[in-house]
Amino acid sequence: MATSPAANGSFDVARFRAFFPSLADAEWAFFDGPGGTQTPTPVGDAIAQALTLPLSNRGATSVGARNADRIVLECRSAVGDLLGIEPDLAIHGRSATALNYHLAHAISADWTPGDEVVVTRLDHDSNVRPWIEVARRTGAVVRWVDFDPETGELTADAVSEVLSERTRIVALTAASNLIGTIPDVAAIAEVVHRVGGLVYVDGVHYAAHHPVDMATLGADFFVFSPYKLLGPHCAFATGRRDLLDNLRPEKLDPSSNALPERFELGTLPYEQMAGVTAAIDFVAAVAPQRDRRSALVAAMSTIDQHEGRLLRRIEQGVGELPGVTMYSRALERTPTVLFTIDGMSAATIAGRLGELKIAVGAGAFYCDEGARHLGLSTEGAVRVGVAPYNDDEDVDRLLDALVKVTRR
Ligand SMILES: Cc1ncc(COP(=O)(O)O)c(C=O)c1O
């Protein structure tokens, strides 16, 4: 078997799929990637190998300590290449949600009553609730920004309307995990920075589909979760060095005050970090270049083209179903389709597809405010997400099954 998914120019999805044990018998077609992707063998191997190496707490005086240290530094370097940041700005956390809470506490430490925080109805609750809770604690005012339910767009103009000289932070998604919308984060960051505010960007759904460059994105803080991109279940946050340098998160006294350790509570999960490095290397190997950063940028755009082609097929097929309403309509969007069928609950559709071994999501996906804003009932809608390993056969199966399941 090949040892790398490299695809000589174009994306060889069959070769890529061969690395995934869960795809080996093609029993299931997985369109539930927005909830977490399947994992290739090199990632599982890296985790097992790291955990069974001589391993102890990080240090320099024993083989176990040196292994732990190397694994941590390699992981930060890989995450640095993925996000276009320096390795010591890659903060490991248990999940994006945990990091958002932790950073929201640290960021809001100097807020005073009357300060303002902006949250959006396009965001996962993970980038909403922590801000509402720190606002309650500090007496800050919460301002909401809506997306247009007809177009799915969230614009810089809509954000401008709620900004003031008291705006401390705008919490904004780089891509909606509900309807795929990719707002113009750079344009929004520009208007927020003009009033002296900061932008905290949820990149969990975005980074699974697009190369990230913190500098051009205009984000002051950014968070992403590797389990949405073939990696293990954890997350990383980053931020501008000058801002992170000035934050004083709650931490143990003897633990390091350096970046990023200041934000990383307790012993790091070395085996998981080895898995993150392996996942990033696996993605980079799709488009080998002279360095890993260039390879990742090339690989993510190769994957984007592959996913975009499958997305167009899915959208066309779903659009032809009787009684369908599609909600994922923004001009710039990830390969994520959200729809309902008249007279049939989302859970029923997902359940029947599941019987045919096709995995999709049903519900509001922790974006309840957004789902309400779209006019959806509490049952939510069906979500079909494309991941790098999906192929035309998966799409054929999905569309055939949808015709069967929705036939009256
Ligand atoms: C856009 C988005 N943000 C945040 C989260 C939460 O991520 P985590 O599970 O790492 O807390 C998710 C999870 O689905 C997500 O899709």
XYZ file of C-alpha atoms and ligand atoms in Angstrom:
424
model
C 0.000 0.000 0.000
C 1.103 3.569 -0.669
C 2.534 5.392 2.337
C 1.317 8.856 1.386
C -1.863 10.192 -0.194
C 0.143 12.316 -2.693
C -1.810 12.559 -5.901
C 0.492 13.790 -8.677
C -1.267 17.047 -9.472
C -4.964 16.224 -9.298
C -6.732 14.714 -6.313
C -6.762 10.905 -6.446
C -9.648 10.217 -4.094
C -9.431 6.404 -4.414
C -5.814 6.478 -3.297
C -6.722 8.884 -0.485
C -9.602 6.688 0.729
C -7.335 3.647 0.967
C -5.821 5.137 4.145
C -9.111 5.066 6.087
C -10.041 1.796 7.848
C -13.634 3.005 8.275
C -13.954 3.317 4.478
C -12.322 -0.025 3.720
C -15.482 -1.952 2.813
C -17.351 1.153 1.550
C -20.263 -0.026 3.684
C -21.140 3.472 4.840
C -21.111 6.770 2.954
C -20.139 9.401 5.514
C -21.682 12.843 4.991
C -21.420 13.712 8.677
C -17.954 15.297 8.431
C -19.086 18.665 9.896
C -19.618 16.763 13.155
C -16.189 15.119 12.901
C -14.339 13.359 10.087
C -13.103 9.782 9.710
C -9.483 9.126 10.672
C -6.692 7.744 8.462
C -4.364 4.988 9.660
C -1.234 7.180 9.988
C -3.045 9.271 12.613
C -4.089 6.242 14.648
C -0.588 4.791 14.300
C 1.064 8.008 15.454
C -1.163 8.076 18.555
C -0.417 4.453 19.424
C 3.309 4.866 18.800
C 3.595 8.026 20.893
C 1.726 6.475 23.787
C 3.896 3.369 23.819
C 7.224 5.188 23.444
C 9.273 5.817 26.577
C 7.239 8.797 27.771
C 7.232 11.044 30.837
C 6.697 14.711 31.595
C 8.447 17.113 29.211
C 12.098 17.747 29.914
C 15.638 17.031 28.761
C 17.191 14.569 31.177
C 15.543 11.271 30.252
C 14.466 9.558 27.083
C 10.777 9.795 28.056
C 11.055 13.498 28.850
C 12.811 14.205 25.556
C 10.183 12.261 23.594
C 7.382 14.231 25.223
C 9.132 17.519 24.518
C 9.785 16.628 20.875
C 6.156 15.592 20.334
C 4.878 18.896 21.736
C 7.267 21.011 19.672
C 6.535 19.031 16.492
C 2.812 19.474 17.023
C 3.071 23.226 17.551
C 5.185 23.502 14.432
C 2.579 21.563 12.397
C -0.309 23.675 13.746
C 1.796 26.765 13.036
C 2.115 25.689 9.396
C -1.611 24.975 9.162
C -2.661 28.387 10.477
C 0.238 30.516 9.249
C 1.425 31.352 12.777
C 4.558 30.934 14.832
C 4.600 27.616 16.734
C 4.612 29.183 20.203
C 1.252 30.810 19.453
C -0.512 27.436 19.078
C -2.438 26.853 22.313
C -3.677 23.290 22.851
C -7.070 22.738 24.481
C -9.508 19.910 25.056
C -12.063 21.373 22.628
C -12.862 24.653 20.917
C -15.592 25.151 23.499
C -13.173 24.730 26.413
C -10.674 27.127 24.799
C -13.392 29.697 24.091
C -14.474 29.682 27.741
C -10.891 29.857 28.968
C -9.910 32.702 26.654
C -13.175 34.597 27.164
C -12.429 34.667 30.897
C -8.912 35.955 30.362
C -9.897 38.473 27.663
C -12.757 39.948 29.721
C -10.697 40.394 32.903
C -10.517 44.192 32.442
C -14.040 44.764 31.084
C -16.229 47.206 32.993
C -20.012 47.671 33.078
C -21.231 49.224 29.844
C -18.550 47.631 27.680
C -20.054 45.808 24.712
C -19.592 42.356 23.199
C -21.016 41.376 19.819
C -22.209 37.843 19.005
C -23.886 36.553 15.847
C -26.805 34.288 14.978
C -24.550 32.556 12.444
C -22.284 31.174 15.158
C -22.129 27.816 16.921
C -23.115 28.354 20.573
C -19.491 27.633 21.458
C -18.585 31.154 20.282
C -21.720 32.754 21.744
C -22.427 31.411 25.235
C -18.950 32.030 26.713
C -19.272 35.707 25.703
C -22.800 36.034 27.086
C -21.618 34.545 30.363
C -18.580 36.803 30.739
C -20.792 39.756 29.815
C -23.162 38.822 32.653
C -20.227 38.603 35.060
C -18.666 41.933 34.042
C -21.826 43.972 33.357
C -21.043 44.194 29.647
C -23.856 44.629 27.132
C -24.473 41.872 24.547
C -25.313 42.979 21.008
C -26.550 40.492 18.404
C -25.847 40.549 14.676
C -28.174 38.715 12.296
C -27.465 37.119 8.985
C -29.982 37.573 6.177
C -32.161 34.422 6.315
C -32.955 34.745 2.594
C -29.360 34.873 1.385
C -27.538 33.357 4.357
C -25.085 36.294 4.248
C -23.635 38.086 7.256
C -22.139 41.392 6.135
C -19.704 43.987 7.451
C -22.579 46.511 7.201
C -24.716 44.423 9.571
C -21.817 44.257 12.031
C -21.131 48.015 11.677
C -24.666 48.781 12.836
C -24.041 47.361 16.318
C -20.504 48.665 16.857
C -19.681 51.532 19.185
C -16.628 52.940 20.897
C -17.495 50.584 23.789
C -17.204 47.429 21.605
C -14.551 45.215 23.180
C -14.905 42.116 21.048
C -16.848 40.707 18.116
C -17.189 36.890 18.222
C -17.626 35.710 14.651
C -17.507 32.454 12.757
C -15.261 32.097 9.694
C -17.792 29.591 8.347
C -21.185 28.478 9.612
C -21.436 24.813 10.570
C -25.209 25.133 9.963
C -25.469 26.680 6.479
C -21.834 26.900 5.370
C -21.799 30.709 4.962
C -18.274 32.141 4.800
C -18.522 35.770 5.899
C -15.894 38.257 4.738
C -13.934 38.115 8.003
C -11.243 40.526 6.769
C -13.823 43.200 5.866
C -15.618 42.704 9.175
C -12.321 42.832 11.104
C -11.530 46.131 9.410
C -14.712 47.827 10.649
C -14.302 46.334 14.130
C -10.687 47.478 14.377
C -11.751 50.979 13.315
C -13.718 51.343 16.579
C -10.908 49.749 18.602
C -12.588 46.346 19.041
C -11.101 42.862 18.629
C -12.315 39.914 16.531
C -12.487 36.401 17.982
C -12.911 33.997 15.070
C -14.347 30.481 15.290
C -12.488 28.647 12.522
C -13.652 25.144 13.446
C -15.803 24.600 10.346
C -13.739 26.864 8.080
C -10.306 25.316 8.673
C -11.662 21.900 7.673
C -12.105 23.182 4.120
C -9.811 26.143 3.475
C -6.205 27.152 4.072
C -5.931 29.634 6.941
C -3.636 32.606 7.122
C -4.130 34.453 10.389
C -2.506 37.640 9.080
C -4.715 38.069 5.978
C -7.818 36.891 7.820
C -7.543 39.905 10.131
C -8.513 37.822 13.180
C -7.156 38.783 16.586
C -7.964 35.330 17.968
C -8.749 32.112 16.100
C -9.758 28.627 17.180
C -9.993 25.322 15.300
C -10.497 21.611 16.098
C -8.352 18.965 14.313
C -11.093 16.315 14.554
C -12.919 18.154 11.772
C -9.890 17.603 9.520
C -8.937 13.919 9.898
C -7.274 14.417 13.301
C -7.934 13.571 16.939
C -10.467 15.146 19.273
C -8.906 18.312 20.652
C -8.569 21.966 19.615
C -6.103 24.807 19.194
C -6.478 28.515 19.749
C -4.172 31.271 18.670
C -4.035 35.023 18.830
C -1.926 38.059 18.143
C 1.268 37.833 20.186
C 0.857 41.292 21.727
C -2.630 40.363 22.948
C -1.725 36.916 24.302
C 1.342 38.401 26.022
C -0.911 40.721 28.002
C -3.499 38.155 29.092
C -3.225 36.597 32.545
C -5.347 33.421 32.504
C -6.027 31.504 35.691
C -3.238 28.935 36.053
C -1.127 27.032 38.551
C 1.682 29.049 40.090
C 4.642 26.758 39.328
C 3.597 26.201 35.681
C 5.325 28.171 32.937
C 4.267 31.707 32.119
C 5.622 31.395 28.579
C 3.419 31.229 25.474
C 1.586 29.002 24.862
C 2.067 27.095 28.156
C 0.462 29.939 30.118
C -2.900 28.925 28.606
C -2.435 25.129 28.636
C -3.680 23.746 31.930
C -1.871 20.689 33.254
C 0.007 17.924 31.457
C -0.435 17.929 27.693
C -1.883 14.833 25.944
C 1.302 13.904 24.063
C -0.216 11.006 22.146
C -3.055 13.200 20.918
C -0.604 15.891 19.837
C 1.374 13.285 17.874
C -1.906 12.436 16.140
C -2.473 16.099 15.265
C 0.976 16.309 13.657
C 0.264 13.137 11.691
C -3.104 14.500 10.487
C -1.529 17.744 9.304
C 1.300 15.845 7.582
C -1.290 13.568 5.967
C -3.149 16.561 4.517
C 0.113 18.194 3.392
C 1.077 14.999 1.531
C -1.847 15.562 -0.864
C 0.237 18.245 -2.602
C 3.924 17.900 -1.703
C 5.906 21.147 -1.991
C 9.275 22.411 -0.810
C 7.899 23.141 2.683
C 4.900 22.005 4.731
C 3.165 25.390 4.822
C 3.153 25.652 1.007
C 2.055 22.013 0.772
C -0.877 22.645 3.152
C -2.034 25.695 1.198
C -1.836 23.714 -2.068
C -3.458 20.624 -0.532
C -6.377 22.552 0.955
C -7.116 24.207 -2.374
C -6.899 20.832 -4.167
C -9.328 19.402 -1.596
C -11.548 22.488 -1.913
C -11.889 21.906 -5.678
C -12.709 18.228 -5.167
C -15.276 18.998 -2.462
C -16.737 21.870 -4.507
C -17.395 19.557 -7.467
C -19.205 17.035 -5.237
C -21.119 19.872 -3.569
C -22.487 21.071 -6.914
C -23.720 17.549 -7.711
C -25.380 17.254 -4.288
C -27.009 20.672 -4.496
C -28.410 19.917 -7.919
C -29.801 16.529 -6.813
C -31.217 17.772 -3.507
C -32.709 20.807 -5.277
C -34.795 18.470 -7.463
C -36.431 16.644 -4.536
C -40.185 17.334 -4.166
C -41.036 19.741 -1.340
C -37.405 20.636 -0.621
C -36.210 23.922 0.917
C -32.469 24.546 0.883
C -31.069 26.972 3.442
C -27.358 26.920 2.535
C -27.429 29.696 -0.051
C -24.589 32.131 0.613
C -22.365 33.085 -2.307
C -19.239 31.886 -0.489
C -19.961 28.667 1.376
C -18.371 25.444 2.548
C -19.540 22.099 1.073
C -22.343 21.895 3.626
C -25.972 21.544 2.528
C -28.874 22.210 4.889
C -32.388 21.334 3.790
C -35.876 20.274 4.847
C -38.534 18.276 2.991
C -42.192 19.292 3.452
C -44.107 16.898 5.674
C -41.104 14.871 6.812
C -39.008 15.529 9.911
C -35.236 15.873 9.627
C -34.806 13.033 12.116
C -36.979 10.733 9.970
C -34.940 11.495 6.850
C -31.622 11.002 8.673
C -32.943 7.779 10.253
C -34.033 6.325 6.911
C -30.749 7.302 5.272
C -28.991 5.655 8.201
C -30.869 2.417 7.467
C -29.324 2.619 3.981
C -25.906 3.202 5.587
C -25.649 6.840 4.641
C -24.612 9.091 7.524
C -26.020 12.634 7.619
C -26.919 14.962 10.491
C -30.329 16.162 11.669
C -31.059 19.040 14.040
C -29.708 22.538 14.669
C -26.097 21.523 15.363
C -25.637 23.812 18.393
C -26.676 26.765 16.250
C -30.190 27.049 17.684
C -30.399 30.839 17.299
C -29.457 30.517 13.631
C -31.935 27.699 13.041
C -34.734 29.787 14.611
C -33.707 32.758 12.508
C -34.097 30.572 9.393
C -37.650 29.778 10.502
C -36.843 26.143 11.273
C -38.826 24.245 13.892
C -37.114 22.708 16.921
C -36.538 19.594 14.788
C -34.065 21.566 12.688
C -33.032 20.343 9.267
C -30.928 17.722 7.488
C -27.231 18.528 7.088
C -25.084 16.891 4.412
C -21.396 17.751 4.647
C -18.689 16.814 2.169
C -15.295 15.691 3.476
C -12.083 15.109 1.504
C -12.650 11.330 1.342
C -16.139 11.518 -0.202
C -16.310 10.402 -3.818
C -18.787 10.290 -6.697
C -20.043 6.884 -5.622
C -20.945 8.297 -2.195
C -22.855 11.097 -3.922
C -24.670 8.642 -6.225
C -25.721 6.602 -3.191
C -26.879 9.690 -1.292
C -28.950 11.084 -4.149
C -30.520 7.710 -5.021
C -31.353 7.124 -1.361
C -32.867 10.581 -0.971
C -35.178 9.956 -3.933
C -36.320 6.663 -2.334
C -36.688 8.060 1.170
C -38.683 11.126 0.131
C -40.951 9.322 -2.368
C -44.616 9.594 -1.304
C -18.333 25.910 13.868
C -18.104 25.155 15.128
N -17.629 25.813 16.196
C -17.398 25.187 17.357
C -17.637 23.842 17.508
C -17.339 23.188 18.818
O -16.120 22.546 18.696
P -15.589 21.616 19.886
O -16.336 20.347 19.784
O -14.119 21.454 19.575
O -15.838 22.323 21.154
C -18.128 23.109 16.425
C -18.449 21.680 16.569
O -19.170 21.114 15.826
C -18.359 23.788 15.197
O -18.818 23.136 14.126
